[in-house]
mmCIF file with all atom_site columns, C-alpha atoms in Angstrom:
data_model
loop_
_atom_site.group_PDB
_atom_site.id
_atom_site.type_symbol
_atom_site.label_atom_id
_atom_site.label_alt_id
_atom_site.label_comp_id
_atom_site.label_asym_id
_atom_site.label_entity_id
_atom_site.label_seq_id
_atom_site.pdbx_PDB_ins_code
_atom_site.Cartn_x
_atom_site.Cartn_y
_atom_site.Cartn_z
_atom_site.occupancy
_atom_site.B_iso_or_equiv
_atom_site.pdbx_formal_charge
_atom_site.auth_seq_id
_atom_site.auth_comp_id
_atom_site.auth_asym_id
_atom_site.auth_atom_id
_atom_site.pdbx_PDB_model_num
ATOM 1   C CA . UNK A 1 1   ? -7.490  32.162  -50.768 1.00 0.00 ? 48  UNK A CA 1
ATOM 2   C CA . UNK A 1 2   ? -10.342 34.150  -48.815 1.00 0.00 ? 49  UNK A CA 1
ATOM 3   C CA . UNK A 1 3   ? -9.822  36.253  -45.976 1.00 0.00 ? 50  UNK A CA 1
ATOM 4   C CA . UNK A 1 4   ? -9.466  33.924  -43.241 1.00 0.00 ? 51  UNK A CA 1
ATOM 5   C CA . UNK A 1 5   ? -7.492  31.676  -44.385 1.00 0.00 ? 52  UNK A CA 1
ATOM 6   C CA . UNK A 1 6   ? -4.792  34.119  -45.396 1.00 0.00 ? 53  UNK A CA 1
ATOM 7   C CA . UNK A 1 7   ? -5.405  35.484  -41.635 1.00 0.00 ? 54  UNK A CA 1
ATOM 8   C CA . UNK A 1 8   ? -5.022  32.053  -40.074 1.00 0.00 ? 55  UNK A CA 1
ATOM 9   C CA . UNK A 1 9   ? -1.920  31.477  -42.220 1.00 0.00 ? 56  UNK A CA 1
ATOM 10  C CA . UNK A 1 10  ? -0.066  34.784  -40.997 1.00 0.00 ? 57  UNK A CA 1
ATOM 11  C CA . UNK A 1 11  ? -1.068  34.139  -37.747 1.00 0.00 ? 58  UNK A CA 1
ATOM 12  C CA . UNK A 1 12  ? 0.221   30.686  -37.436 1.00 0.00 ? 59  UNK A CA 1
ATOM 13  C CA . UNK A 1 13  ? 3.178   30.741  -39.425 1.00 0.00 ? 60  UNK A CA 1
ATOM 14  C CA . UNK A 1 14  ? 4.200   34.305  -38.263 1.00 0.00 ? 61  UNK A CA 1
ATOM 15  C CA . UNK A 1 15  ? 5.558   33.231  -35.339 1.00 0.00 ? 62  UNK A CA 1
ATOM 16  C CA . UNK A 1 16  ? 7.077   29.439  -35.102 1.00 0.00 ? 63  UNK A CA 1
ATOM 17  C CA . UNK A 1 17  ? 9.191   29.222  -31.673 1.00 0.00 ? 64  UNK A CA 1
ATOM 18  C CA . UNK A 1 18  ? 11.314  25.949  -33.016 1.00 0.00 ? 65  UNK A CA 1
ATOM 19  C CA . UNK A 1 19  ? 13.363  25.294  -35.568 1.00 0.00 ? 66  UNK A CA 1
ATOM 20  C CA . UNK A 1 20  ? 14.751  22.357  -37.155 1.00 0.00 ? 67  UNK A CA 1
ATOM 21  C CA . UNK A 1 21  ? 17.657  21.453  -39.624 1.00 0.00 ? 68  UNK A CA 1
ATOM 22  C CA . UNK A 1 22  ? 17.090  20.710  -42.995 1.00 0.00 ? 69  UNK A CA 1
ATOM 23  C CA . UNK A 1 23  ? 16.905  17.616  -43.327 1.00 0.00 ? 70  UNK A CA 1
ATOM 24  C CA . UNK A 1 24  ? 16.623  15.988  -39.346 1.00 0.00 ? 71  UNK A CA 1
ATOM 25  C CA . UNK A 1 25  ? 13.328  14.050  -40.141 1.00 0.00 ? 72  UNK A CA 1
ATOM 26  C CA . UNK A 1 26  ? 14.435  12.307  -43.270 1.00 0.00 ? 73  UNK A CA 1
ATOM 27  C CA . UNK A 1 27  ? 17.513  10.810  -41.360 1.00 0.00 ? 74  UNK A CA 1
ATOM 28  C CA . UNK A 1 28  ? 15.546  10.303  -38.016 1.00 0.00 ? 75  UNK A CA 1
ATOM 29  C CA . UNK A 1 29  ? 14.314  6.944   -38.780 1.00 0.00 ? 76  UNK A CA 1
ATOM 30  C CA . UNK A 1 30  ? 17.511  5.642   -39.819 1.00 0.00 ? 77  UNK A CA 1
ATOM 31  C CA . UNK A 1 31  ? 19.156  7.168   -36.782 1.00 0.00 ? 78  UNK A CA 1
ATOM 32  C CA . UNK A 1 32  ? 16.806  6.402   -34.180 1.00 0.00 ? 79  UNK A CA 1
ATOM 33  C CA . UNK A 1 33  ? 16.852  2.248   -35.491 1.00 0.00 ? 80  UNK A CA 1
ATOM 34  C CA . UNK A 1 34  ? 20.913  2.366   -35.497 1.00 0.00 ? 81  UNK A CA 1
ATOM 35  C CA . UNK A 1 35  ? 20.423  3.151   -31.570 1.00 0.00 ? 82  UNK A CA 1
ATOM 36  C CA . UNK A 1 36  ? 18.613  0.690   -31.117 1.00 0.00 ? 83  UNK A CA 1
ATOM 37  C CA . UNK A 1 37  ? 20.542  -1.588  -32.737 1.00 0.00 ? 84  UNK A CA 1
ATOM 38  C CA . UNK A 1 38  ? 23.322  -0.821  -30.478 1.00 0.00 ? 85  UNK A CA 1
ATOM 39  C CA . UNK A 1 39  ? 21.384  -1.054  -27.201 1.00 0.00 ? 86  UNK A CA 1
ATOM 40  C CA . UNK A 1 40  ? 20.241  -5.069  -28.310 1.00 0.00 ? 87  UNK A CA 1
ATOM 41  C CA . UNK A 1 41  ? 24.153  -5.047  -29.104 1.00 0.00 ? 88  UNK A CA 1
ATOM 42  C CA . UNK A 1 42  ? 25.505  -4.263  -26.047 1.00 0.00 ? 89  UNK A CA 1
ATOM 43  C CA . UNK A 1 43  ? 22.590  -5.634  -23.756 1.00 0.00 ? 90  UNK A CA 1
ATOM 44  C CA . UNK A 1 44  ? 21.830  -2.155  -22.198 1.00 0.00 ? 91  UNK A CA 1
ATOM 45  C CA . UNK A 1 45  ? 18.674  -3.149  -22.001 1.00 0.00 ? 92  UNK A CA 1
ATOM 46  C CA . UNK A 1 46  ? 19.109  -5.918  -19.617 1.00 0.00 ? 93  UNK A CA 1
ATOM 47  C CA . UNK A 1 47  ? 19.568  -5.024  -15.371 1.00 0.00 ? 94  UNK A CA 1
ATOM 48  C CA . UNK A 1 48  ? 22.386  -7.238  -14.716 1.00 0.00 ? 95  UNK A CA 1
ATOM 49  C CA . UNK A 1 49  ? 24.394  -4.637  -16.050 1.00 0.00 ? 96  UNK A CA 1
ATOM 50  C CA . UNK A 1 50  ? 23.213  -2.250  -14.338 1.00 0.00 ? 97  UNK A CA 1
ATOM 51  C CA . UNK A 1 51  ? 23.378  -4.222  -11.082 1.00 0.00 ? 98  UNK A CA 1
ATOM 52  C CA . UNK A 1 52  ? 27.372  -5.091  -11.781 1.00 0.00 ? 99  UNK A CA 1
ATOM 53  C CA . UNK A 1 53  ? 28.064  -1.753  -12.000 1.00 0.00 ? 100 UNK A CA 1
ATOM 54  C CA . UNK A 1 54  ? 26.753  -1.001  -8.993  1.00 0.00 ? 101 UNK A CA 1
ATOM 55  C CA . UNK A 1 55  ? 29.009  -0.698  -5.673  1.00 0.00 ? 102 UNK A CA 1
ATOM 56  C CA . UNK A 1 56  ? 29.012  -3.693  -3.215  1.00 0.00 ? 103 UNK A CA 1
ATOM 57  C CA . UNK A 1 57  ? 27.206  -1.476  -0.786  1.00 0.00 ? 104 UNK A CA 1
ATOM 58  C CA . UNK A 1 58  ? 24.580  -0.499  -2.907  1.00 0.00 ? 105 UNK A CA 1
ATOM 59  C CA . UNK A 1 59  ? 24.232  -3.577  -3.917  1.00 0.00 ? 106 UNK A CA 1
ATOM 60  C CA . UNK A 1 60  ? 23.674  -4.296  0.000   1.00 0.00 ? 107 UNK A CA 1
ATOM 61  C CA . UNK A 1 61  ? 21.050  -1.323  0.139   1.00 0.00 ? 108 UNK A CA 1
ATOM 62  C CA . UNK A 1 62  ? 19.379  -2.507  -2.696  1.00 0.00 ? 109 UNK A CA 1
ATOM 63  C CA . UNK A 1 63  ? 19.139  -6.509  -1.298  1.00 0.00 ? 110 UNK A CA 1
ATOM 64  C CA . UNK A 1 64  ? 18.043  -4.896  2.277   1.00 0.00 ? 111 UNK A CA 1
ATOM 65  C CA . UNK A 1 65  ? 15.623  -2.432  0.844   1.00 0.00 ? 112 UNK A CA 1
ATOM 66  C CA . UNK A 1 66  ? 13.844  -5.302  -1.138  1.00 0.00 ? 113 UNK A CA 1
ATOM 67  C CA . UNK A 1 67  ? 13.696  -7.303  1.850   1.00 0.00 ? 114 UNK A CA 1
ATOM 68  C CA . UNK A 1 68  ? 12.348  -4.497  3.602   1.00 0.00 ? 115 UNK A CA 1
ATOM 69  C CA . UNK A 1 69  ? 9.599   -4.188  1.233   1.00 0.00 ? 116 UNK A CA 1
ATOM 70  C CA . UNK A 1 70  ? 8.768   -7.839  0.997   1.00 0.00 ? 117 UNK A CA 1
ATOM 71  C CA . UNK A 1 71  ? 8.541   -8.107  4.866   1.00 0.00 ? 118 UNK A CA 1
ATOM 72  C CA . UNK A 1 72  ? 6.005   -4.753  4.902   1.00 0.00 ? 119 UNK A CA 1
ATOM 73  C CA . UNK A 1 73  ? 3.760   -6.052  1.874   1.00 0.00 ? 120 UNK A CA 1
ATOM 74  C CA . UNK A 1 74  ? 3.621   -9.055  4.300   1.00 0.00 ? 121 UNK A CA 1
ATOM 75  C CA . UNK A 1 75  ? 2.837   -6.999  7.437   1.00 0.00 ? 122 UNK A CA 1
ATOM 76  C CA . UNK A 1 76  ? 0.205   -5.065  5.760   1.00 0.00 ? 123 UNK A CA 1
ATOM 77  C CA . UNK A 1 77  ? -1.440  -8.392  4.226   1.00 0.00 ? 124 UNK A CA 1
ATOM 78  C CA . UNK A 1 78  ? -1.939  -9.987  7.804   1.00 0.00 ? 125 UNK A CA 1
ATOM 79  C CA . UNK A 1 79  ? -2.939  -6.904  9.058   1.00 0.00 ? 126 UNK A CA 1
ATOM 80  C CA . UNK A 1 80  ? -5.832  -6.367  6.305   1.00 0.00 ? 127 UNK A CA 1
ATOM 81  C CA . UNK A 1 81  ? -6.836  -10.202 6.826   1.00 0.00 ? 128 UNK A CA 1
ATOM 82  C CA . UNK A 1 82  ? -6.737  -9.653  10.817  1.00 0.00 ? 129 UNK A CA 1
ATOM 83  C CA . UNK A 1 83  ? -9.232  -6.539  10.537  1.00 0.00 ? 130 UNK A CA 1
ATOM 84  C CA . UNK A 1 84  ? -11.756 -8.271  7.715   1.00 0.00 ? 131 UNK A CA 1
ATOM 85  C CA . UNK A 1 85  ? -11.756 -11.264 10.159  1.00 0.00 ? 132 UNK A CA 1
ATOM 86  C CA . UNK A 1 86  ? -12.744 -9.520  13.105  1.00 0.00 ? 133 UNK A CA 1
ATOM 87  C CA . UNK A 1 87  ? -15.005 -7.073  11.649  1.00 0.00 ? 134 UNK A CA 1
ATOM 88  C CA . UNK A 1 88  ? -17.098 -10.043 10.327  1.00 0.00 ? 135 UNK A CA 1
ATOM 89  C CA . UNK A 1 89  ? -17.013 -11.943 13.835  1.00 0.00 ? 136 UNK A CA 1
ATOM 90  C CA . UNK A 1 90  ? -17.904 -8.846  15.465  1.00 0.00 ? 137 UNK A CA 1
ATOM 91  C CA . UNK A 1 91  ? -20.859 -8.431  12.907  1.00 0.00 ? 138 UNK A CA 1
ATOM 92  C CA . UNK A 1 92  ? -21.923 -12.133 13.282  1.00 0.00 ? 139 UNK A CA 1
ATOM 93  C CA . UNK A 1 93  ? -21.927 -11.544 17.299  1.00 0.00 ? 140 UNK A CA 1
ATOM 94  C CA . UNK A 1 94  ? -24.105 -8.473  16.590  1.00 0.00 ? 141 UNK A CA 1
ATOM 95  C CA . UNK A 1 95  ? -26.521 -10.016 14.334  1.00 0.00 ? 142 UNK A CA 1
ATOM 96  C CA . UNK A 1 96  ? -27.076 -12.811 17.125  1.00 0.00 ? 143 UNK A CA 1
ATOM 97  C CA . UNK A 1 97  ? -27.177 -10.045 20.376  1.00 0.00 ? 144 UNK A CA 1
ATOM 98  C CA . UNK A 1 98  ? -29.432 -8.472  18.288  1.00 0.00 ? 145 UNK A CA 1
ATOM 99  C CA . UNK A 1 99  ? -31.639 -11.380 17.461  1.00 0.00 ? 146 UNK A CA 1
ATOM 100 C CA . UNK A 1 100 ? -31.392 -12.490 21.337  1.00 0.00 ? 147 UNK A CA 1
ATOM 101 C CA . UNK A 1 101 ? -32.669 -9.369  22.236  1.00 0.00 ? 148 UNK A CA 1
ATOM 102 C CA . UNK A 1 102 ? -35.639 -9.139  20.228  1.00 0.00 ? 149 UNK A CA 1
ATOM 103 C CA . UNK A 1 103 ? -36.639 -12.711 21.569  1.00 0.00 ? 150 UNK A CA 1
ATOM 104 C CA . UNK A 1 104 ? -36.348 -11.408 24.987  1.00 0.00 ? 151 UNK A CA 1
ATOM 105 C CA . UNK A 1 105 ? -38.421 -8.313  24.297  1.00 0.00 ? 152 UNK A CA 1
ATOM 106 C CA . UNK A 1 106 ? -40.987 -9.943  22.633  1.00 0.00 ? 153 UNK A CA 1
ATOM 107 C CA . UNK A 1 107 ? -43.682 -10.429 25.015  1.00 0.00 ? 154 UNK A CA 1
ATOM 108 C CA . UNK A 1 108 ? -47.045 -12.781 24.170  1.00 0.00 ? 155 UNK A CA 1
ATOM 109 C CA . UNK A 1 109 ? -49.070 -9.233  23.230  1.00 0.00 ? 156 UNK A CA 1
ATOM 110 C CA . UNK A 1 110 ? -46.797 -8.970  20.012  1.00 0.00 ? 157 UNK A CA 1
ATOM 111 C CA . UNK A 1 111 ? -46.816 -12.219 19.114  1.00 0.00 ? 158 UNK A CA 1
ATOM 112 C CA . UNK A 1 112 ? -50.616 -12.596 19.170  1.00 0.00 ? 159 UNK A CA 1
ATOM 113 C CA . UNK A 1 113 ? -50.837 -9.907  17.128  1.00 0.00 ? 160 UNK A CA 1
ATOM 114 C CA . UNK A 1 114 ? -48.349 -11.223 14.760  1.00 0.00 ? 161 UNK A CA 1
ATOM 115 C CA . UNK A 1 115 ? -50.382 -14.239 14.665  1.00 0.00 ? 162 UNK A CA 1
ATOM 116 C CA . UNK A 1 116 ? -53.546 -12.461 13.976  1.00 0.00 ? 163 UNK A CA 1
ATOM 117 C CA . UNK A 1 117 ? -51.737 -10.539 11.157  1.00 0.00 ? 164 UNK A CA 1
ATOM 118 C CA . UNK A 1 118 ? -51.108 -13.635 9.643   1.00 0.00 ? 165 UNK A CA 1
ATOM 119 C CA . UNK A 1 119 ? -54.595 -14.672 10.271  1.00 0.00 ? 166 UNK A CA 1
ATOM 120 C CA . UNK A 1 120 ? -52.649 -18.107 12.022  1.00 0.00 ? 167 UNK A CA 1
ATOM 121 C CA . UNK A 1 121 ? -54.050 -19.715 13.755  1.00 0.00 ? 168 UNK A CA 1
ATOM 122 C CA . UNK A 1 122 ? -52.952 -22.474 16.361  1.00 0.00 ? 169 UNK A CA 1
ATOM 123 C CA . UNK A 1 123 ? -53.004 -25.597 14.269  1.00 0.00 ? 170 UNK A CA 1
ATOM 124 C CA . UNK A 1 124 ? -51.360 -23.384 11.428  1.00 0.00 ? 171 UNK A CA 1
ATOM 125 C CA . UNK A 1 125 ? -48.465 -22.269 13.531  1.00 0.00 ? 172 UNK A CA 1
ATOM 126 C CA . UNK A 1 126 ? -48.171 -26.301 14.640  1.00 0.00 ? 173 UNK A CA 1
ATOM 127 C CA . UNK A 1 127 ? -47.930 -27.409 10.629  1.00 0.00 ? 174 UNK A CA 1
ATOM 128 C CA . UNK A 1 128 ? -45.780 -24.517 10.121  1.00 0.00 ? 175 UNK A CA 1
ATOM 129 C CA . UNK A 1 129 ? -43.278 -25.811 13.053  1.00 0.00 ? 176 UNK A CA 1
ATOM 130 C CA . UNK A 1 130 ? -43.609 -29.561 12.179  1.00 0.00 ? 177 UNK A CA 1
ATOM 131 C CA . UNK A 1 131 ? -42.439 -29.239 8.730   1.00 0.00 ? 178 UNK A CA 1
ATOM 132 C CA . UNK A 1 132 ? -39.575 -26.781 9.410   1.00 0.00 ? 179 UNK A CA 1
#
């Protein structure tokens, strides 16, 4: 061995915080798979056990607690819909104030020069409308 690693070996194994039995990981496996064996035994697994062995009044709290929540998921569903749907009818309303008002500003100055932007002139503007 060279320097360092006989430096990182003293200075990791110097000092290990936990200890284990001889032995605990060969017999974990076996161990851990009889547990589980008994929880498929005995069903603790499933939550109707867990529900019978509750009291009839938490039982109660639990049925009026998930009613609760169903009725607030609800709430806050027609709520969310309510806001998208008048958000977009206010932005639809908007877009046509907004459209109205540029018709009424627009006097026959700017659309002449529109026109001669476009280098229109009438009886292109009047095959332009017919075919729209």
């Amino acid at each position: 061995m060279n320097n360092d690693e006989l430096y990182l070996k003293q200075r990791l194994t110097a000092g290990r915080p936990y200890r284990v039995p001889d032995g605990y990981f060969d017999a974990l496996e076996q161990r851990v798979m009889e547990r589980v064996g008994q929880a498929a035994d005995t069903g603790a697994d499933d939550g109707a056990e867990a529900r019978r062995r509750l009291s009839p009044a938490a039982q109660a709290r639990v049925v009026s607690l998930r009613r609760w929540t169903v009725a607030a998921s609800v709430a806050l569903l027609l709520a969310a819909g309510a806001t998208l749907f008048f958000q977009q009818r206010a932005a639809e309303s908007g877009a046509e104030s907004m459209a109205q008002q540029v018709v009424a500003t627009a006097d026959d100055d700017y659309i002449d020069e529109a026109a001669d932007y476009l280098m229109a002139d009438n009886n292109a503007i009047y095959t332009y409308l017919a075919y729209e």
